[in-house]
XYZ file of C-alpha atoms in Angstrom:
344
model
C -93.610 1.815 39.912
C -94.535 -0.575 37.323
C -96.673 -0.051 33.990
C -99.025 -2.796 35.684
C -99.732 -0.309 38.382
C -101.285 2.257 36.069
C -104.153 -0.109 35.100
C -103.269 -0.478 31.352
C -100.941 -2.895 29.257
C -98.673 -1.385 27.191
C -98.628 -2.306 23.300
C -95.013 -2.855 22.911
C -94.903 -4.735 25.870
C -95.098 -8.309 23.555
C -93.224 -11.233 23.009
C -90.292 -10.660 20.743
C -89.143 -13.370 18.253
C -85.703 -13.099 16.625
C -85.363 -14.954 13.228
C -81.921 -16.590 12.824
C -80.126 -19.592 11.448
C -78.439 -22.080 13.547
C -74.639 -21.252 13.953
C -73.823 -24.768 12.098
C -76.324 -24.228 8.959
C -74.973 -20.977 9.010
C -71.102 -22.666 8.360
C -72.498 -25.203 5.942
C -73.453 -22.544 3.544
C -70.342 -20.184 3.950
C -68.598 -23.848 3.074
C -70.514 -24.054 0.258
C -69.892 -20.839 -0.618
C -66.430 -21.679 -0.614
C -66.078 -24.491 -2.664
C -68.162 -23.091 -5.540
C -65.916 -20.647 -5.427
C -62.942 -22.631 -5.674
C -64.980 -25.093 -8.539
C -66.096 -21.968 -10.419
C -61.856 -20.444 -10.581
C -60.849 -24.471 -11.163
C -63.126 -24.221 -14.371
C -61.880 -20.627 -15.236
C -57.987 -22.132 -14.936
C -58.838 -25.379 -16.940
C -60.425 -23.285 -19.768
C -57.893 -20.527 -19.627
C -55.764 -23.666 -20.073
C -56.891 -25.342 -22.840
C -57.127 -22.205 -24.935
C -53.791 -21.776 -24.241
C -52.686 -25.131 -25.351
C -54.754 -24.797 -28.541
C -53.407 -21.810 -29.312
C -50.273 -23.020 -28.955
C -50.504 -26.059 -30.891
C -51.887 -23.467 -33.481
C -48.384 -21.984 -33.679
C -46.574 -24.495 -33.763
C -48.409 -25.766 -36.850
C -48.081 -22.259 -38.362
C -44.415 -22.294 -37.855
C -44.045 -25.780 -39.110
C -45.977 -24.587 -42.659
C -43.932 -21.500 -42.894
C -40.761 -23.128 -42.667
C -41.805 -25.418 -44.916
C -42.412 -23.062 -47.684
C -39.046 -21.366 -46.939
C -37.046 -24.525 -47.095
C -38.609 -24.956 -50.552
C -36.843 -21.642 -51.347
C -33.849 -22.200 -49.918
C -33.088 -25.405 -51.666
C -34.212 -23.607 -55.134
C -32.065 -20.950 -54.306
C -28.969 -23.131 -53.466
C -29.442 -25.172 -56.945
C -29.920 -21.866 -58.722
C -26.216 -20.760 -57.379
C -24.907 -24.350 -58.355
C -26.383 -23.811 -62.086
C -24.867 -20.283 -62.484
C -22.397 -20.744 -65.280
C -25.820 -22.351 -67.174
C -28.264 -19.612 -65.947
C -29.036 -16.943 -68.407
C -29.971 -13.166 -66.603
C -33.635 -13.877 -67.284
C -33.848 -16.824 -65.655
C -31.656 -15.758 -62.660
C -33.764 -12.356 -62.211
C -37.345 -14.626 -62.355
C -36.141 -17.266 -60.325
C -34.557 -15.123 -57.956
C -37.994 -13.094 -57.485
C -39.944 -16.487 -57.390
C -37.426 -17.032 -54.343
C -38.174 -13.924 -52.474
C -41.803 -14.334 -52.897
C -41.946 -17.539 -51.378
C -39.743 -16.650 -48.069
C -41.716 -12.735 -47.741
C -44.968 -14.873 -47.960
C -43.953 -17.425 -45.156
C -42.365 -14.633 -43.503
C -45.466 -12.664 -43.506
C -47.724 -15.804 -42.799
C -45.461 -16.603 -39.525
C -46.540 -12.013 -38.317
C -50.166 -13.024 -38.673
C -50.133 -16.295 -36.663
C -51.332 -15.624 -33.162
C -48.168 -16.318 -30.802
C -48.790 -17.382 -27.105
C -46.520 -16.661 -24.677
C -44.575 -19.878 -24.082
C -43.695 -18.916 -27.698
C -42.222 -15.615 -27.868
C -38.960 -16.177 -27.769
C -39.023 -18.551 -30.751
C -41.187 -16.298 -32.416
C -38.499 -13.265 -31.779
C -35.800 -15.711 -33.388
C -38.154 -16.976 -36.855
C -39.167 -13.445 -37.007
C -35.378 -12.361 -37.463
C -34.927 -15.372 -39.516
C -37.302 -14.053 -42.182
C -36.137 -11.024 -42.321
C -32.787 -11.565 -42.411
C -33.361 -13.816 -45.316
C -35.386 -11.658 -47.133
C -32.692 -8.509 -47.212
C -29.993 -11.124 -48.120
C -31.879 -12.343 -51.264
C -32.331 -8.940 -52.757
C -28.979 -7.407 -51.767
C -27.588 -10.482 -54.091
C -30.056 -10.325 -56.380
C -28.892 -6.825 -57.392
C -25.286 -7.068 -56.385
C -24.623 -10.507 -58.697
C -25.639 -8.905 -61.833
C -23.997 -5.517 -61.416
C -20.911 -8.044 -60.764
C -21.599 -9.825 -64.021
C -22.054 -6.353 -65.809
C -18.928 -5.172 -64.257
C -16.493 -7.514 -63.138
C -13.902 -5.383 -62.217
C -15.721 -3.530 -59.824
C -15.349 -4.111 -56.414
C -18.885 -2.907 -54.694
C -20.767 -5.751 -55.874
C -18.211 -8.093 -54.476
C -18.589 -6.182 -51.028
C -22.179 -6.663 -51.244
C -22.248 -10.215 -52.082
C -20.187 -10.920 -48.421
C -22.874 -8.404 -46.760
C -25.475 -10.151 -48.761
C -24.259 -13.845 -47.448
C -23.917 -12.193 -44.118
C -27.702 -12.092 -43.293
C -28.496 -15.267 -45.316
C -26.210 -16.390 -42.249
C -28.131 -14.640 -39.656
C -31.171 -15.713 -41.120
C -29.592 -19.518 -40.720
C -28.771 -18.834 -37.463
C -31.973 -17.348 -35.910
C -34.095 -20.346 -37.711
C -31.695 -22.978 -36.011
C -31.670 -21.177 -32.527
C -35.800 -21.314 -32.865
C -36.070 -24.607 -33.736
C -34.422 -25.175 -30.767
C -36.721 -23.135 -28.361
C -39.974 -24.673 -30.265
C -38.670 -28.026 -29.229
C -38.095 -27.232 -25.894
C -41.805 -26.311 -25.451
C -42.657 -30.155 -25.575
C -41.565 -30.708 -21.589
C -42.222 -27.039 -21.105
C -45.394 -26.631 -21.965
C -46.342 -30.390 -22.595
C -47.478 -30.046 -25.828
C -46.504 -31.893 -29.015
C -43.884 -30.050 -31.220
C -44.140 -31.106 -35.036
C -40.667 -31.570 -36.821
C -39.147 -29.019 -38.455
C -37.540 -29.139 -41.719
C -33.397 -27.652 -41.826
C -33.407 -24.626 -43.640
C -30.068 -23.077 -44.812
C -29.874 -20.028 -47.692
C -26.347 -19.385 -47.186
C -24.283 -21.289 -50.271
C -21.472 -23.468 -49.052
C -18.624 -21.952 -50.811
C -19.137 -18.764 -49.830
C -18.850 -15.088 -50.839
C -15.452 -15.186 -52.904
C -16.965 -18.578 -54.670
C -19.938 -16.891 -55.860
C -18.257 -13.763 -56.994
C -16.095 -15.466 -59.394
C -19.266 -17.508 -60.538
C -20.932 -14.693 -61.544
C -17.843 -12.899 -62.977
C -17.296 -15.413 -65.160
C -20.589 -15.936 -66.358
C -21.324 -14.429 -69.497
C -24.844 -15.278 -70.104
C -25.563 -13.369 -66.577
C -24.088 -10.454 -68.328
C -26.479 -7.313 -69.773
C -27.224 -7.811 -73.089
C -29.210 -4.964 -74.697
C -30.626 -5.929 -78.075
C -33.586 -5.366 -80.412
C -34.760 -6.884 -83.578
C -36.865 -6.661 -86.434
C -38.210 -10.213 -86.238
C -40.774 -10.681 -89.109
C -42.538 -8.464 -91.571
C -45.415 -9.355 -93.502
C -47.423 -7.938 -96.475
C -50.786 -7.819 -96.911
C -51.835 -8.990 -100.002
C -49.382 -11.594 -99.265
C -46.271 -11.927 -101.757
C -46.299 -14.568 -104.234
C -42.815 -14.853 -105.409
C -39.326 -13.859 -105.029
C -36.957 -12.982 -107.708
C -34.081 -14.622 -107.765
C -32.446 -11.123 -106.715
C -34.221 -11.293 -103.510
C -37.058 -8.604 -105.059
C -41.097 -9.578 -103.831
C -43.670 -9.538 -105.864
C -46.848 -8.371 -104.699
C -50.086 -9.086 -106.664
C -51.695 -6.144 -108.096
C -53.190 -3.796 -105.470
C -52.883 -0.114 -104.869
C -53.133 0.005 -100.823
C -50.286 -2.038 -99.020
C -50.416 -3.051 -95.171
C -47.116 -3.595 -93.331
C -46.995 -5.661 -90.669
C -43.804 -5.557 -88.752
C -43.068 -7.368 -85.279
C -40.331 -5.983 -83.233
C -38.947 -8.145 -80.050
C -36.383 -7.945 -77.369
C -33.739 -10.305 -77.733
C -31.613 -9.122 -75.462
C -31.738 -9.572 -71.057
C -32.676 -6.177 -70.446
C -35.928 -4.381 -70.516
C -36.061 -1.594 -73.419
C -38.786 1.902 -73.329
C -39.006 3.926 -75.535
C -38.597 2.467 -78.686
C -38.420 4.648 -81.618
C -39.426 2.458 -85.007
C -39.512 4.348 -88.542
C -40.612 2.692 -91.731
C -39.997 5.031 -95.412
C -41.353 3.537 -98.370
C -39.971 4.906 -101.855
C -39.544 4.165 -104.881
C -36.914 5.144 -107.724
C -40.215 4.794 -110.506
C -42.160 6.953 -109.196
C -40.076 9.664 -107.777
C -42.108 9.267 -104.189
C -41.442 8.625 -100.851
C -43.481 8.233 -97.621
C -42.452 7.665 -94.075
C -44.402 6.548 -91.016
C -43.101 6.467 -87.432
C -44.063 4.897 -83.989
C -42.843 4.486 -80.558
C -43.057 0.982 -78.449
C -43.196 2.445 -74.964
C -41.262 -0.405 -73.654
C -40.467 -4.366 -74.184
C -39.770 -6.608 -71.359
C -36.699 -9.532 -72.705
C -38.574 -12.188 -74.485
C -41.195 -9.631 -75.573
C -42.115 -8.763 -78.866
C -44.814 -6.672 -80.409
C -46.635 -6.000 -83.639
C -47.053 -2.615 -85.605
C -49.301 -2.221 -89.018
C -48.227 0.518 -91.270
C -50.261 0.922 -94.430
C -49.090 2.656 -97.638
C -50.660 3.533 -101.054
C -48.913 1.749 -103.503
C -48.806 1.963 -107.880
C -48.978 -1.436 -110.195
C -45.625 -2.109 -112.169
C -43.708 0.109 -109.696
C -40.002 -1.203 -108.303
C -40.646 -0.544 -104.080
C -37.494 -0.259 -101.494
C -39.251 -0.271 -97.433
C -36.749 0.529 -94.760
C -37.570 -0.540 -91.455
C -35.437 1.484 -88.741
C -35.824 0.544 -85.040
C -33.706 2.495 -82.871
C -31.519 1.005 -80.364
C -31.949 1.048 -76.601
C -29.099 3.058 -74.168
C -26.255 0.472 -73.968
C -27.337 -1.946 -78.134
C -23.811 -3.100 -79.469
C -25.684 -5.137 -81.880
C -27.594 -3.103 -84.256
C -27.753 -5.546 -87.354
C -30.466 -6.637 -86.816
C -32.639 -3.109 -86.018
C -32.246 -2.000 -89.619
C -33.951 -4.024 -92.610
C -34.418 -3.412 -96.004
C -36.939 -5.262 -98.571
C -37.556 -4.210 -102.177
C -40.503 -5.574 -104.082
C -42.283 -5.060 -106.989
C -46.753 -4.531 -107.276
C -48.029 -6.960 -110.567
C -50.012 -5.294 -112.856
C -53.640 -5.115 -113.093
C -54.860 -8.629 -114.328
């Protein structure tokens, strides 16, 4: 039986079309497909690749202005061990911070660098560089003038070879690096700036700088205060040929006394006492203050102010009291007698 013999058409019986592409416009766009694919990862590698190089090349420049500013160091630092038997403790202990700051900062300018991977390895070796540096300057720092202090003592001597032991390191690990950073030129064909030689460690050794700074005395502690200059206020007009002031007539006297540190040593604590008396009058008056502490070179003013009587023979005593370790107290105690004028 067929549907025809029923007497009726059946709605589905229709032509069917099928839309579809053509087998070889259907491979032309899986090909394109394709090589956009392959463009679009070419682009992603050559990108991926430049940043690379750049931030390379960023490094290298980093590295190259670190080391600079630590080869500046090092080649204070050697002349600084050359001048010891000149140096005094103050200028050792200033320029030997002046040295540390300037390798820390480069050292800590090299941590914040970015550092690509062709460059790790060198990075591993300037980052041991720095640090080794750095701990060798202060352990010598401390150990030279405990050795000055004490010359017989034989811990600062020990520390001194430990000291110049990581200055070597440091040598060591800067050379090695240089050495990997130059390598990256065929590597990783990129330009590699020059780098400067850097070397901390003094030629003549430990025992050569332990007798240097045995024998220096001006690297030695010195401890010492002094009453510097005292002035009066009214000003004195004369001196008797005793050495006795004469201050014009006034009955209110301001003292004005400057203390300093002569010594290498900082000083706290400073106890300073001033007594004005007088035979004449039978009376006596004392004023006290304390300088809470005076760096070497430092000095500092104190006003005192005392009532004072016309035609009246004065004796002030200025006492400063020495710091822990002052063999030279002549200069802490002063005495100055003077005389007020009379009215008119």
């Amino acid at each position: 039986m067929s549907f025809g013999s029923w007497g009726f058409k059946s709605p589905l019986a229709h032509a069917v079309s099928y839309i579809y592409s053509p087998p070889r416009r259907r491979r032309r766009g899986v090909w394109l497909l394709a090589i956009l694919s392959v463009a679009v990862v070419v682009v992603v590698l050559v990108t991926s690749f430049r940043s690379e190089r750049r931030v390379l090349a960023a490094y290298l420049d980093a590295a190259q202005s670190t080391a600079g500013t630590a080869a500046g160091a090092a080649d204070e630092f050697l002349d600084l061990v050359d001048r010891l038997d000149g140096v005094d403790r103050q200028e050792f202990v200033t320029s030997m911070a002046g040295i540390r700051q300037a390798a820390g900062t480069a050292g800590t300018d090299l941590v914040l660098a970015e550092v690509p991977a062709d460059a790790l390895d060198a990075h591993a070796r300037l980052s041991l560089a720095y640090s080794s540096w750095l701990e060798g300057l202060e352990v010598l720092e401390g150990a030279a003038v405990a050795a000055a202090d004490d010359p017989s003592a034989e811990i600062p001597g020990e520390l001194i070879a430990s000291a110049l032991l990581e200055l070597s390191v440091g040598d060591r690990a800067y050379e090695e690096a240089v050495v990997a950073l130059a390598g990256l030129e065929s590597e990783a064909d990129v330009d590699v700036p020059t780098y400067p030689e850097i070397v901390f460690r003094p030629d003549g050794g430990s025992d050569a700088l332990l007798a240097a700074v045995r024998a220096s005395d001006a690297l030695s502690q010195e401890r010492d205060l002094a009453v510097t200059t005292v002035a009066f206020e009214p000003r004195v007009l004369s001196e008797t040929e005793a050495g006795v002031g004469v201050v014009p007539y006034t009955d209110r006297l301001i003292v004005n006394i400057t203390i300093s540190n002569i010594g290498n040593e900082a000083a706290a604590a400073i106890p300073v006492r001033v007594v004005l008396s007088s035979d004449r009058t039978g009376t006596s008056a004392a004023e006290s203050a304390t300088i809470e502490r005076l760096e070497p070179a430092e000095s500092t003013s104190l006003e005192f102010v005392f009532a004072v009587v016309p035609v009246a023979n004065y004796e002030l005593l200025i006492d400063v009291g020495g710091t822990d370790g002052e063999t030279s107290l002549d200069d802490n105690l002063l005495v100055l007698p003077f005389v007020v004028n009379e009215e008119g």
